[in-house]
PDB file of C-alpha atoms in Angstrom:
ATOM      1  CA  MET A1174       0.047   0.074   0.027  1.00 96.00           C
ATOM      2  CA  LYS A1175       0.922   3.533  -0.721  1.00 97.00           C
ATOM      3  CA  TYR A1176       0.430   6.642   1.538  1.00 98.00           C
ATOM      4  CA  LYS A1177       0.045  10.249   0.869  1.00 98.00           C
ATOM      5  CA  GLN A1178      -0.366  13.345   2.906  1.00 98.00           C
ATOM      6  CA  LEU A1179      -3.908  14.480   3.343  1.00 98.00           C
ATOM      7  CA  GLY A1180      -3.806  18.230   2.072  1.00 98.00           C
ATOM      8  CA  LYS A1181      -1.851  20.380   4.664  1.00 97.00           C
ATOM      9  CA  SER A1182      -2.656  17.976   7.684  1.00 98.00           C
ATOM     10  CA  ASP A1183      -0.165  15.716   9.222  1.00 97.00           C
ATOM     11  CA  LEU A1184      -2.294  12.627   8.509  1.00 98.00           C
ATOM     12  CA  ARG A1185      -0.915  10.160   5.837  1.00 98.00           C
ATOM     13  CA  ILE A1186      -3.739   8.087   4.291  1.00 98.00           C
ATOM     14  CA  SER A1187      -4.040   5.137   2.102  1.00 98.00           C
ATOM     15  CA  THR A1188      -4.135   5.695  -1.377  1.00 98.00           C
ATOM     16  CA  ILE A1189      -7.038   3.321  -1.337  1.00 98.00           C
ATOM     17  CA  GLY A1190      -9.716   4.281   1.009  1.00 98.00           C
ATOM     18  CA  PHE A1191     -12.430   2.044   2.260  1.00 98.00           C
ATOM     19  CA  GLY A1192     -15.983   3.447   1.628  1.00 96.00           C
ATOM     20  CA  CYS A1193     -18.284   2.165   4.322  1.00 95.00           C
ATOM     21  CA  MET A1194     -21.495   2.964   2.716  1.00 93.00           C
ATOM     22  CA  SER A1195     -21.425  -0.662   1.181  1.00 90.00           C
ATOM     23  CA  LEU A1196     -21.109  -2.315   4.453  1.00 93.00           C
ATOM     24  CA  LYS A1197     -23.730  -5.021   5.135  1.00 88.00           C
ATOM     25  CA  ALA A1198     -26.246  -5.353   8.144  1.00 89.00           C
ATOM     26  CA  ASP A1199     -24.118  -8.245   9.569  1.00 92.00           C
ATOM     27  CA  GLN A1200     -21.787  -6.796  12.146  1.00 94.00           C
ATOM     28  CA  LYS A1201     -19.689  -9.975  12.100  1.00 95.00           C
ATOM     29  CA  GLU A1202     -18.868  -9.769   8.541  1.00 95.00           C
ATOM     30  CA  ASN A1203     -18.244  -6.042   8.598  1.00 95.00           C
ATOM     31  CA  GLU A1204     -15.544  -6.592  11.304  1.00 96.00           C
ATOM     32  CA  ARG A1205     -13.988  -9.458   9.480  1.00 97.00           C
ATOM     33  CA  ILE A1206     -13.734  -7.295   6.082  1.00 97.00           C
ATOM     34  CA  ILE A1207     -12.765  -4.111   7.953  1.00 97.00           C
ATOM     35  CA  HIS A1208     -10.016  -5.909   9.970  1.00 97.00           C
ATOM     36  CA  GLU A1209      -8.756  -7.606   6.588  1.00 98.00           C
ATOM     37  CA  ALA A1210      -8.569  -4.111   5.187  1.00 98.00           C
ATOM     38  CA  VAL A1211      -6.430  -3.028   8.012  1.00 98.00           C
ATOM     39  CA  GLU A1212      -4.086  -5.977   7.413  1.00 97.00           C
ATOM     40  CA  LEU A1213      -3.828  -5.200   3.930  1.00 98.00           C
ATOM     41  CA  GLY A1214      -2.666  -1.763   4.523  1.00 98.00           C
ATOM     42  CA  ILE A1215      -5.775   0.387   4.312  1.00 98.00           C
ATOM     43  CA  ASN A1216      -5.907   3.151   7.230  1.00 98.00           C
ATOM     44  CA  PHE A1217      -8.651   5.360   5.743  1.00 98.00           C
ATOM     45  CA  PHE A1218     -12.356   4.776   6.304  1.00 98.00           C
ATOM     46  CA  ASP A1219     -15.021   6.821   5.315  1.00 98.00           C
ATOM     47  CA  THR A1220     -18.753   6.956   6.411  1.00 97.00           C
ATOM     48  CA  ALA A1221     -21.285   9.365   7.242  1.00 95.00           C
ATOM     49  CA  ASP A1222     -24.157  10.082   9.744  1.00 93.00           C
ATOM     50  CA  LEU A1223     -26.569   9.802   6.849  1.00 89.00           C
ATOM     51  CA  TYR A1224     -25.780   6.266   5.998  1.00 88.00           C
ATOM     52  CA  ASP A1225     -28.625   3.845   7.211  1.00 86.00           C
ATOM     53  CA  LYS A1226     -29.505   6.703   9.791  1.00 84.00           C
ATOM     54  CA  GLY A1227     -26.115   6.353  11.608  1.00 83.00           C
ATOM     55  CA  MET A1228     -25.834   2.524  11.581  1.00 93.00           C
ATOM     56  CA  LYS A1229     -22.906   2.432   9.480  1.00 95.00           C
ATOM     57  CA  GLU A1230     -21.005   4.835  11.903  1.00 96.00           C
ATOM     58  CA  ILE A1231     -22.043   2.335  14.680  1.00 96.00           C
ATOM     59  CA  SER A1232     -20.753  -0.753  12.647  1.00 95.00           C
ATOM     60  CA  VAL A1233     -17.450   1.233  11.871  1.00 97.00           C
ATOM     61  CA  GLY A1234     -16.956   2.362  15.405  1.00 96.00           C
ATOM     62  CA  LYS A1235     -17.514  -1.315  16.797  1.00 96.00           C
ATOM     63  CA  ALA A1236     -15.108  -2.820  14.327  1.00 96.00           C
ATOM     64  CA  LEU A1237     -12.411  -0.199  14.701  1.00 97.00           C
ATOM     65  CA  GLN A1238     -12.664   0.330  18.614  1.00 93.00           C
ATOM     66  CA  GLN A1239      -9.633  -1.740  19.304  1.00 94.00           C
ATOM     67  CA  LYS A1240      -7.598  -0.461  16.166  1.00 94.00           C
ATOM     68  CA  ARG A1241      -8.247   3.161  16.853  1.00 95.00           C
ATOM     69  CA  GLN A1242      -4.426   4.405  16.783  1.00 94.00           C
ATOM     70  CA  GLN A1243      -4.031   2.486  13.391  1.00 96.00           C
ATOM     71  CA  VAL A1244      -6.630   4.193  11.511  1.00 98.00           C
ATOM     72  CA  ILE A1245      -7.849   7.507  10.223  1.00 98.00           C
ATOM     73  CA  ILE A1246     -11.834   7.901  10.572  1.00 98.00           C
ATOM     74  CA  ALA A1247     -13.910  10.274   8.219  1.00 98.00           C
ATOM     75  CA  THR A1248     -17.418  11.016   8.598  1.00 98.00           C
ATOM     76  CA  LYS A1249     -19.829  13.451   7.113  1.00 97.00           C
ATOM     77  CA  VAL A1250     -22.680  15.785   8.297  1.00 97.00           C
ATOM     78  CA  GLY A1251     -25.372  18.039   6.976  1.00 94.00           C
ATOM     79  CA  ASN A1252     -28.130  15.752   6.015  1.00 89.00           C
ATOM     80  CA  GLN A1253     -31.018  16.002   8.684  1.00 86.00           C
ATOM     81  CA  TRP A1254     -33.360  13.043   8.681  1.00 81.00           C
ATOM     82  CA  ARG A1255     -37.008  13.982   9.056  1.00 85.00           C
ATOM     83  CA  LYS A1256     -38.918  12.768  12.343  1.00 83.00           C
ATOM     84  CA  ASP A1257     -41.216  10.672  10.254  1.00 83.00           C
ATOM     85  CA  GLY A1258     -38.211   8.893   8.389  1.00 79.00           C
ATOM     86  CA  SER A1259     -39.541   9.779   4.890  1.00 83.00           C
ATOM     87  CA  GLY A1260     -36.175  11.238   3.833  1.00 88.00           C
ATOM     88  CA  TRP A1261     -33.646  14.193   4.900  1.00 86.00           C
ATOM     89  CA  ASP A1262     -33.288  17.711   4.494  1.00 90.00           C
ATOM     90  CA  TRP A1263     -30.116  19.854   4.056  1.00 94.00           C
ATOM     91  CA  ASN A1264     -29.042  21.519   7.137  1.00 95.00           C
ATOM     92  CA  PRO A1265     -25.548  23.386   7.244  1.00 96.00           C
ATOM     93  CA  ARG A1266     -26.134  25.447  10.468  1.00 97.00           C
ATOM     94  CA  LYS A1267     -23.808  25.881  13.028  1.00 97.00           C
ATOM     95  CA  ASP A1268     -25.809  24.523  15.874  1.00 97.00           C
ATOM     96  CA  TYR A1269     -27.091  21.419  13.869  1.00 96.00           C
ATOM     97  CA  ILE A1270     -23.284  20.724  13.097  1.00 97.00           C
ATOM     98  CA  LEU A1271     -22.409  21.064  16.758  1.00 97.00           C
ATOM     99  CA  THR A1272     -25.161  18.793  17.917  1.00 96.00           C
ATOM    100  CA  CYS A1273     -24.181  16.129  15.230  1.00 97.00           C
ATOM    101  CA  VAL A1274     -20.834  15.662  15.991  1.00 98.00           C
ATOM    102  CA  ASP A1275     -21.231  14.374  19.505  1.00 97.00           C
ATOM    103  CA  GLN A1276     -23.764  11.869  18.088  1.00 97.00           C
ATOM    104  CA  SER A1277     -21.244  10.732  15.638  1.00 97.00           C
ATOM    105  CA  LEU A1278     -18.520  10.492  18.186  1.00 98.00           C
ATOM    106  CA  GLN A1279     -20.855   8.479  20.351  1.00 98.00           C
ATOM    107  CA  ARG A1280     -21.752   6.131  17.552  1.00 97.00           C
ATOM    108  CA  LEU A1281     -18.038   5.561  16.325  1.00 97.00           C
ATOM    109  CA  GLN A1282     -16.880   5.141  19.895  1.00 97.00           C
ATOM    110  CA  THR A1283     -14.203   7.552  19.726  1.00 97.00           C
ATOM    111  CA  ASP A1284     -13.032  10.764  21.191  1.00 96.00           C
ATOM    112  CA  TYR A1285     -12.179  12.563  17.922  1.00 98.00           C
ATOM    113  CA  ILE A1286     -13.053  12.387  14.215  1.00 98.00           C
ATOM    114  CA  ASP A1287      -9.826  12.696  12.043  1.00 98.00           C
ATOM    115  CA  LEU A1288     -11.563  14.188   9.076  1.00 98.00           C
ATOM    116  CA  TYR A1289     -15.151  15.654   9.579  1.00 98.00           C
ATOM    117  CA  GLN A1290     -16.606  16.501   6.076  1.00 98.00           C
ATOM    118  CA  LEU A1291     -19.718  18.682   5.027  1.00 98.00           C
ATOM    119  CA  HIS A1292     -21.836  16.188   3.287  1.00 95.00           C
ATOM    120  CA  GLY A1293     -22.978  18.476   0.264  1.00 94.00           C
ATOM    121  CA  GLY A1294     -23.556  22.041   0.182  1.00 93.00           C
ATOM    122  CA  THR A1295     -24.746  25.035  -2.029  1.00 94.00           C
ATOM    123  CA  ILE A1296     -23.788  28.411  -2.924  1.00 96.00           C
ATOM    124  CA  ASN A1297     -26.565  29.918  -0.963  1.00 95.00           C
ATOM    125  CA  ASP A1298     -25.594  28.132   2.355  1.00 97.00           C
ATOM    126  CA  PRO A1299     -24.574  30.281   5.270  1.00 97.00           C
ATOM    127  CA  ILE A1300     -20.868  29.166   4.345  1.00 97.00           C
ATOM    128  CA  GLU A1301     -19.055  31.370   6.956  1.00 97.00           C
ATOM    129  CA  GLU A1302     -21.248  29.933   9.603  1.00 98.00           C
ATOM    130  CA  THR A1303     -20.689  26.575   8.535  1.00 98.00           C
ATOM    131  CA  ILE A1304     -16.852  27.200   8.275  1.00 98.00           C
ATOM    132  CA  ASP A1305     -17.097  28.543  12.045  1.00 98.00           C
ATOM    133  CA  ALA A1306     -18.889  25.259  13.304  1.00 98.00           C
ATOM    134  CA  PHE A1307     -15.938  23.326  11.878  1.00 98.00           C
ATOM    135  CA  GLU A1308     -13.213  25.649  13.314  1.00 98.00           C
ATOM    136  CA  THR A1309     -15.012  25.533  16.707  1.00 98.00           C
ATOM    137  CA  LEU A1310     -15.045  21.726  16.596  1.00 98.00           C
ATOM    138  CA  GLN A1311     -11.469  21.763  15.837  1.00 98.00           C
ATOM    139  CA  GLN A1312     -10.294  24.022  18.567  1.00 98.00           C
ATOM    140  CA  GLN A1313     -12.515  21.823  20.913  1.00 98.00           C
ATOM    141  CA  GLY A1314     -10.458  18.672  19.739  1.00 98.00           C
ATOM    142  CA  LYS A1315     -13.457  17.000  18.621  1.00 98.00           C
ATOM    143  CA  ILE A1316     -12.249  16.785  14.977  1.00 98.00           C
ATOM    144  CA  ARG A1317      -8.459  17.007  13.963  1.00 98.00           C
ATOM    145  CA  TYR A1318      -9.481  18.442  10.210  1.00 98.00           C
ATOM    146  CA  TYR A1319     -12.259  19.160   8.249  1.00 98.00           C
ATOM    147  CA  GLY A1320     -13.257  18.862   4.446  1.00 98.00           C
ATOM    148  CA  ILE A1321     -16.233  18.869   2.163  1.00 98.00           C
ATOM    149  CA  SER A1322     -17.793  16.469   0.019  1.00 97.00           C
ATOM    150  CA  SER A1323     -18.764  18.434  -3.142  1.00 96.00           C
ATOM    151  CA  ILE A1324     -18.959  18.322  -6.915  1.00 95.00           C
ATOM    152  CA  ARG A1325     -19.971  21.952  -7.270  1.00 96.00           C
ATOM    153  CA  PRO A1326     -17.228  24.348  -8.672  1.00 97.00           C
ATOM    154  CA  ASN A1327     -18.601  27.374  -7.108  1.00 97.00           C
ATOM    155  CA  VAL A1328     -18.927  25.741  -3.621  1.00 97.00           C
ATOM    156  CA  ILE A1329     -15.671  24.281  -3.744  1.00 97.00           C
ATOM    157  CA  SER A1330     -14.063  27.561  -4.798  1.00 97.00           C
ATOM    158  CA  LYS A1331     -15.722  29.509  -1.984  1.00 97.00           C
ATOM    159  CA  TYR A1332     -14.472  27.090   0.690  1.00 98.00           C
ATOM    160  CA  VAL A1333     -10.950  27.099  -0.847  1.00 98.00           C
ATOM    161  CA  SER A1334     -10.811  30.863  -0.521  1.00 97.00           C
ATOM    162  CA  LEU A1335     -12.545  31.048   2.872  1.00 98.00           C
ATOM    163  CA  SER A1336     -11.840  27.866   4.901  1.00 98.00           C
ATOM    164  CA  ASN A1337      -8.858  25.728   6.144  1.00 98.00           C
ATOM    165  CA  ILE A1338     -10.226  22.506   4.422  1.00 98.00           C
ATOM    166  CA  VAL A1339      -7.779  19.923   3.795  1.00 98.00           C
ATOM    167  CA  SER A1340      -9.841  17.734   1.244  1.00 98.00           C
ATOM    168  CA  VAL A1341     -12.829  17.643  -1.020  1.00 98.00           C
ATOM    169  CA  MET A1342     -14.590  14.351  -1.983  1.00 98.00           C
ATOM    170  CA  MET A1343     -15.730  14.256  -5.439  1.00 98.00           C
ATOM    171  CA  GLN A1344     -16.898  12.039  -8.043  1.00 98.00           C
ATOM    172  CA  TYR A1345     -14.340  11.335 -10.779  1.00 98.00           C
ATOM    173  CA  SER A1346     -13.765   8.604 -13.361  1.00 98.00           C
ATOM    174  CA  LEU A1347     -13.100   8.002 -16.910  1.00 98.00           C
ATOM    175  CA  LEU A1348     -16.910   8.781 -17.486  1.00 98.00           C
ATOM    176  CA  ASP A1349     -16.864  11.786 -15.187  1.00 98.00           C
ATOM    177  CA  ARG A1350     -13.970  14.152 -16.087  1.00 98.00           C
ATOM    178  CA  ARG A1351     -15.692  17.279 -14.934  1.00 97.00           C
ATOM    179  CA  PRO A1352     -13.481  17.939 -12.127  1.00 97.00           C
ATOM    180  CA  GLU A1353     -10.459  18.101 -14.734  1.00 97.00           C
ATOM    181  CA  GLU A1354     -11.489  21.559 -15.932  1.00 96.00           C
ATOM    182  CA  THR A1355     -11.248  23.870 -12.683  1.00 96.00           C
ATOM    183  CA  CYS A1356     -11.608  21.716  -9.481  1.00 97.00           C
ATOM    184  CA  LEU A1357      -8.673  19.377  -9.655  1.00 98.00           C
ATOM    185  CA  PRO A1358      -6.092  22.281 -10.698  1.00 98.00           C
ATOM    186  CA  LEU A1359      -7.571  24.568  -8.044  1.00 98.00           C
ATOM    187  CA  LEU A1360      -7.142  21.955  -5.341  1.00 98.00           C
ATOM    188  CA  GLU A1361      -3.787  20.998  -6.359  1.00 98.00           C
ATOM    189  CA  GLU A1362      -2.494  24.542  -6.353  1.00 98.00           C
ATOM    190  CA  HIS A1363      -3.842  25.174  -2.710  1.00 98.00           C
ATOM    191  CA  ASN A1364      -2.599  21.766  -1.513  1.00 98.00           C
ATOM    192  CA  ILE A1365      -6.117  20.400  -0.797  1.00 98.00           C
ATOM    193  CA  SER A1366      -6.420  16.953  -1.157  1.00 98.00           C
ATOM    194  CA  VAL A1367      -9.046  15.120  -3.501  1.00 98.00           C
ATOM    195  CA  LEU A1368     -10.748  12.161  -2.315  1.00 98.00           C
ATOM    196  CA  VAL A1369     -12.349  10.314  -5.162  1.00 98.00           C
ATOM    197  CA  ARG A1370     -15.622   8.257  -5.087  1.00 97.00           C
ATOM    198  CA  GLY A1371     -17.187   6.498  -8.316  1.00 96.00           C
ATOM    199  CA  SER A1372     -13.832   5.489  -9.862  1.00 97.00           C
ATOM    200  CA  VAL A1373     -15.649   2.730 -11.693  1.00 97.00           C
ATOM    201  CA  ALA A1374     -18.757   4.771 -12.273  1.00 97.00           C
ATOM    202  CA  SER A1375     -21.301   2.463 -10.718  1.00 94.00           C
ATOM    203  CA  GLY A1376     -19.732  -0.501 -12.366  1.00 95.00           C
ATOM    204  CA  LEU A1377     -20.169   0.666 -15.996  1.00 97.00           C
ATOM    205  CA  LEU A1378     -16.490   0.997 -16.566  1.00 97.00           C
ATOM    206  CA  VAL A1379     -16.210  -2.926 -15.117  1.00 94.00           C
ATOM    207  CA  ASN A1380     -18.802  -5.369 -15.478  1.00 88.00           C
ATOM    208  CA  LYS A1381     -22.327  -3.576 -15.682  1.00 94.00           C
ATOM    209  CA  PRO A1382     -24.116  -3.496 -19.189  1.00 95.00           C
ATOM    210  CA  ALA A1383     -23.839  -0.129 -20.814  1.00 96.00           C
ATOM    211  CA  LYS A1384     -26.405   2.603 -20.392  1.00 97.00           C
ATOM    212  CA  GLY A1385     -26.595   6.366 -20.308  1.00 97.00           C
ATOM    213  CA  TYR A1386     -24.612   8.018 -17.904  1.00 97.00           C
ATOM    214  CA  LEU A1387     -24.494  11.677 -17.026  1.00 96.00           C
ATOM    215  CA  ASN A1388     -24.380  13.242 -20.636  1.00 95.00           C
ATOM    216  CA  TYR A1389     -22.921  10.301 -22.203  1.00 97.00           C
ATOM    217  CA  ASN A1390     -25.454   7.967 -24.104  1.00 97.00           C
ATOM    218  CA  GLU A1391     -25.110   4.192 -24.259  1.00 97.00           C
ATOM    219  CA  ASP A1392     -22.726   4.100 -27.155  1.00 97.00           C
ATOM    220  CA  GLU A1393     -20.259   6.431 -25.517  1.00 97.00           C
ATOM    221  CA  VAL A1394     -20.268   4.602 -22.103  1.00 97.00           C
ATOM    222  CA  GLN A1395     -19.730   1.433 -24.240  1.00 97.00           C
ATOM    223  CA  LYS A1396     -16.615   3.026 -25.658  1.00 97.00           C
ATOM    224  CA  ALA A1397     -15.124   4.011 -22.508  1.00 97.00           C
ATOM    225  CA  ALA A1398     -15.714   0.558 -20.977  1.00 97.00           C
ATOM    226  CA  ILE A1399     -13.929  -1.046 -24.154  1.00 97.00           C
ATOM    227  CA  ALA A1400     -11.148   1.100 -23.793  1.00 97.00           C
ATOM    228  CA  ILE A1401     -10.563   0.176 -20.089  1.00 97.00           C
ATOM    229  CA  GLN A1402     -10.945  -3.465 -21.061  1.00 95.00           C
ATOM    230  CA  GLN A1403      -8.428  -2.955 -23.873  1.00 95.00           C
ATOM    231  CA  LEU A1404      -5.809  -1.819 -21.388  1.00 95.00           C
ATOM    232  CA  SER A1405      -6.658  -4.520 -18.899  1.00 91.00           C
ATOM    233  CA  THR A1406      -4.140  -7.430 -18.742  1.00 88.00           C
ATOM    234  CA  SER A1407      -3.636 -10.470 -16.456  1.00 87.00           C
ATOM    235  CA  ASN A1408      -1.531  -8.160 -14.123  1.00 91.00           C
ATOM    236  CA  ARG A1409      -4.172  -5.284 -14.185  1.00 95.00           C
ATOM    237  CA  SER A1410      -7.903  -5.849 -13.780  1.00 96.00           C
ATOM    238  CA  ALA A1411     -10.531  -3.529 -15.502  1.00 96.00           C
ATOM    239  CA  ALA A1412     -11.210  -2.020 -12.108  1.00 96.00           C
ATOM    240  CA  GLN A1413      -7.790  -1.637 -11.413  1.00 97.00           C
ATOM    241  CA  THR A1414      -7.227   0.241 -14.775  1.00 97.00           C
ATOM    242  CA  ALA A1415     -10.222   2.480 -13.793  1.00 97.00           C
ATOM    243  CA  ILE A1416      -8.762   3.094 -10.183  1.00 98.00           C
ATOM    244  CA  GLN A1417      -5.293   3.909 -11.740  1.00 97.00           C
ATOM    245  CA  PHE A1418      -6.748   6.288 -14.159  1.00 98.00           C
ATOM    246  CA  VAL A1419      -8.073   8.551 -11.353  1.00 98.00           C
ATOM    247  CA  LEU A1420      -4.968   7.998  -9.076  1.00 98.00           C
ATOM    248  CA  SER A1421      -2.709   9.140 -11.911  1.00 97.00           C
ATOM    249  CA  ASN A1422      -3.887  12.741 -11.514  1.00 97.00           C
ATOM    250  CA  PRO A1423      -1.650  14.694  -9.069  1.00 97.00           C
ATOM    251  CA  ALA A1424      -4.589  16.063  -7.475  1.00 98.00           C
ATOM    252  CA  VAL A1425      -5.806  12.894  -6.187  1.00 98.00           C
ATOM    253  CA  THR A1426      -4.686  11.533  -2.774  1.00 98.00           C
ATOM    254  CA  SER A1427      -6.892   8.495  -2.375  1.00 98.00           C
ATOM    255  CA  ALA A1428      -9.566   6.547  -4.348  1.00 98.00           C
ATOM    256  CA  VAL A1429     -12.443   5.702  -1.860  1.00 98.00           C
ATOM    257  CA  VAL A1430     -13.862   2.400  -2.971  1.00 97.00           C
ATOM    258  CA  GLY A1431     -17.120   0.739  -2.007  1.00 95.00           C
ATOM    259  CA  ILE A1432     -16.045  -2.773  -0.615  1.00 92.00           C
ATOM    260  CA  ARG A1433     -18.484  -5.626   0.216  1.00 90.00           C
ATOM    261  CA  THR A1434     -16.332  -8.640  -0.170  1.00 93.00           C
ATOM    262  CA  SER A1435     -12.903 -10.108   0.360  1.00 95.00           C
ATOM    263  CA  GLU A1436     -12.334 -10.192  -3.659  1.00 95.00           C
ATOM    264  CA  GLN A1437     -13.398  -6.603  -4.124  1.00 94.00           C
ATOM    265  CA  LEU A1438     -11.236  -5.651  -1.412  1.00 97.00           C
ATOM    266  CA  LYS A1439      -8.051  -7.361  -2.624  1.00 97.00           C
ATOM    267  CA  GLU A1440      -8.511  -6.198  -6.164  1.00 96.00           C
ATOM    268  CA  ALA A1441      -8.809  -2.325  -5.158  1.00 97.00           C
ATOM    269  CA  VAL A1442      -5.578  -3.115  -2.804  1.00 97.00           C
ATOM    270  CA  GLU A1443      -3.653  -4.623  -5.424  1.00 97.00           C
ATOM    271  CA  ALA A1444      -4.517  -1.683  -7.931  1.00 96.00           C
ATOM    272  CA  VAL A1445      -1.668   0.212  -6.170  1.00 96.00           C
ATOM    273  CA  SER A1446       0.890  -2.572  -7.026  1.00 93.00           C
ATOM    274  CA  ALA A1447      -0.530  -3.686 -10.371  1.00 93.00           C
ATOM    275  CA  THR A1448       1.345  -2.601 -13.551  1.00 92.00           C
ATOM    276  CA  GLN A1449       1.101   0.957 -13.798  1.00 92.00           C
ATOM    277  CA  LEU A1450      -0.523   2.727 -16.702  1.00 95.00           C
ATOM    278  CA  THR A1451       1.810   4.432 -19.179  1.00 95.00           C
ATOM    279  CA  GLU A1452       1.410   7.929 -20.230  1.00 96.00           C
ATOM    280  CA  SER A1453       0.349   6.757 -23.819  1.00 97.00           C
ATOM    281  CA  GLN A1454      -2.296   4.451 -21.895  1.00 96.00           C
ATOM    282  CA  LYS A1455      -3.557   7.271 -19.871  1.00 96.00           C
ATOM    283  CA  GLU A1456      -3.712   9.212 -22.970  1.00 96.00           C
ATOM    284  CA  ALA A1457      -5.668   6.493 -24.672  1.00 96.00           C
ATOM    285  CA  LEU A1458      -8.214   6.470 -22.186  1.00 97.00           C
ATOM    286  CA  ALA A1459      -8.696  10.093 -22.097  1.00 96.00           C
ATOM    287  CA  ASN A1460      -9.216  10.150 -26.121  1.00 96.00           C
ATOM    288  CA  SER A1461     -11.600   7.124 -26.028  1.00 96.00           C
ATOM    289  CA  ILE A1462     -14.618   9.700 -25.419  1.00 96.00           C
ATOM    290  CA  GLU A1463     -15.028  13.416 -25.410  1.00 96.00           C
ATOM    291  CA  ARG A1464     -14.362  14.819 -22.023  1.00 96.00           C
ATOM    292  CA  ASN A1465     -17.481  16.173 -20.101  1.00 96.00           C
ATOM    293  CA  TYR A1466     -17.798  19.490 -18.376  1.00 95.00           C
ATOM    294  CA  TYR A1467     -19.912  20.901 -15.274  1.00 94.00           C
ATOM    295  CA  SER A1468     -22.820  22.709 -16.925  1.00 89.00           C
ATOM    296  CA  ASP A1469     -24.317  24.026 -13.466  1.00 87.00           C
ATOM    297  CA  HIS A1470     -22.992  25.467 -10.441  1.00 87.00           C
ATOM    298  CA  ARG A1471     -20.078  27.229 -12.028  1.00 85.00           C
ATOM    299  CA  GLU A1472     -20.616  30.745 -10.877  1.00 69.00           C
TER     300      GLU A1472
END
């Protein structure tokens, strides 16, 4: 496993992160695969209070309680479940964040959260109030660092200019290269780590039948999947090729992968040591379909 510095923080995280949203309801099985991940070198575990109404945090907390000093735990805040359980509403207010962190700490069975992330955000949010909440929690020692999870260029640039975020989690893959236009260069310039989700585009680049995705039609998705397959070998699977494509961008620190099985775990971990994509291979992938761009949230 390889490790990289998380932005301006003193945390070094594994280049493959464990996305805990995919964990099952079976606690024994969750503990087994999480412990296996730690043994294989993964030290970054990402969850959210939204996932399964906090149950994923509880599961992660139980699994990592005896390994707390070995790992870096990230979770997210900002989505408030309605009392009737019918869905959730966006709430980036300071008082809500200050309340939620204590609940997450309790569920995770820890005294501090390594990386606390805003789980979304709009340009119309009270952004300075939200930042103040995270700064307050940092001063209190409840969180070590904070970041955001967002794909909106205007929101990202606002936090870059106003806050001390160390990371941005965003969707990025061969089928979603929208971040390349402005977000990735901006974050790299400011030494803010990019945490990638969706590197295999919901499986469309690996093993799912082609269908429309974002602005791409079925034929274009098929072209991208074929390009991935053509560069896959006995020493590098399609999933590993897709993961390497996003990790090759210098702005990217870690690919956070949803993992359910030992096979998926090993394949993701081995993407780091598998035969690396050459510059010409990366260029071939990039040229397989026309690059897409963000059409909204630009200003």
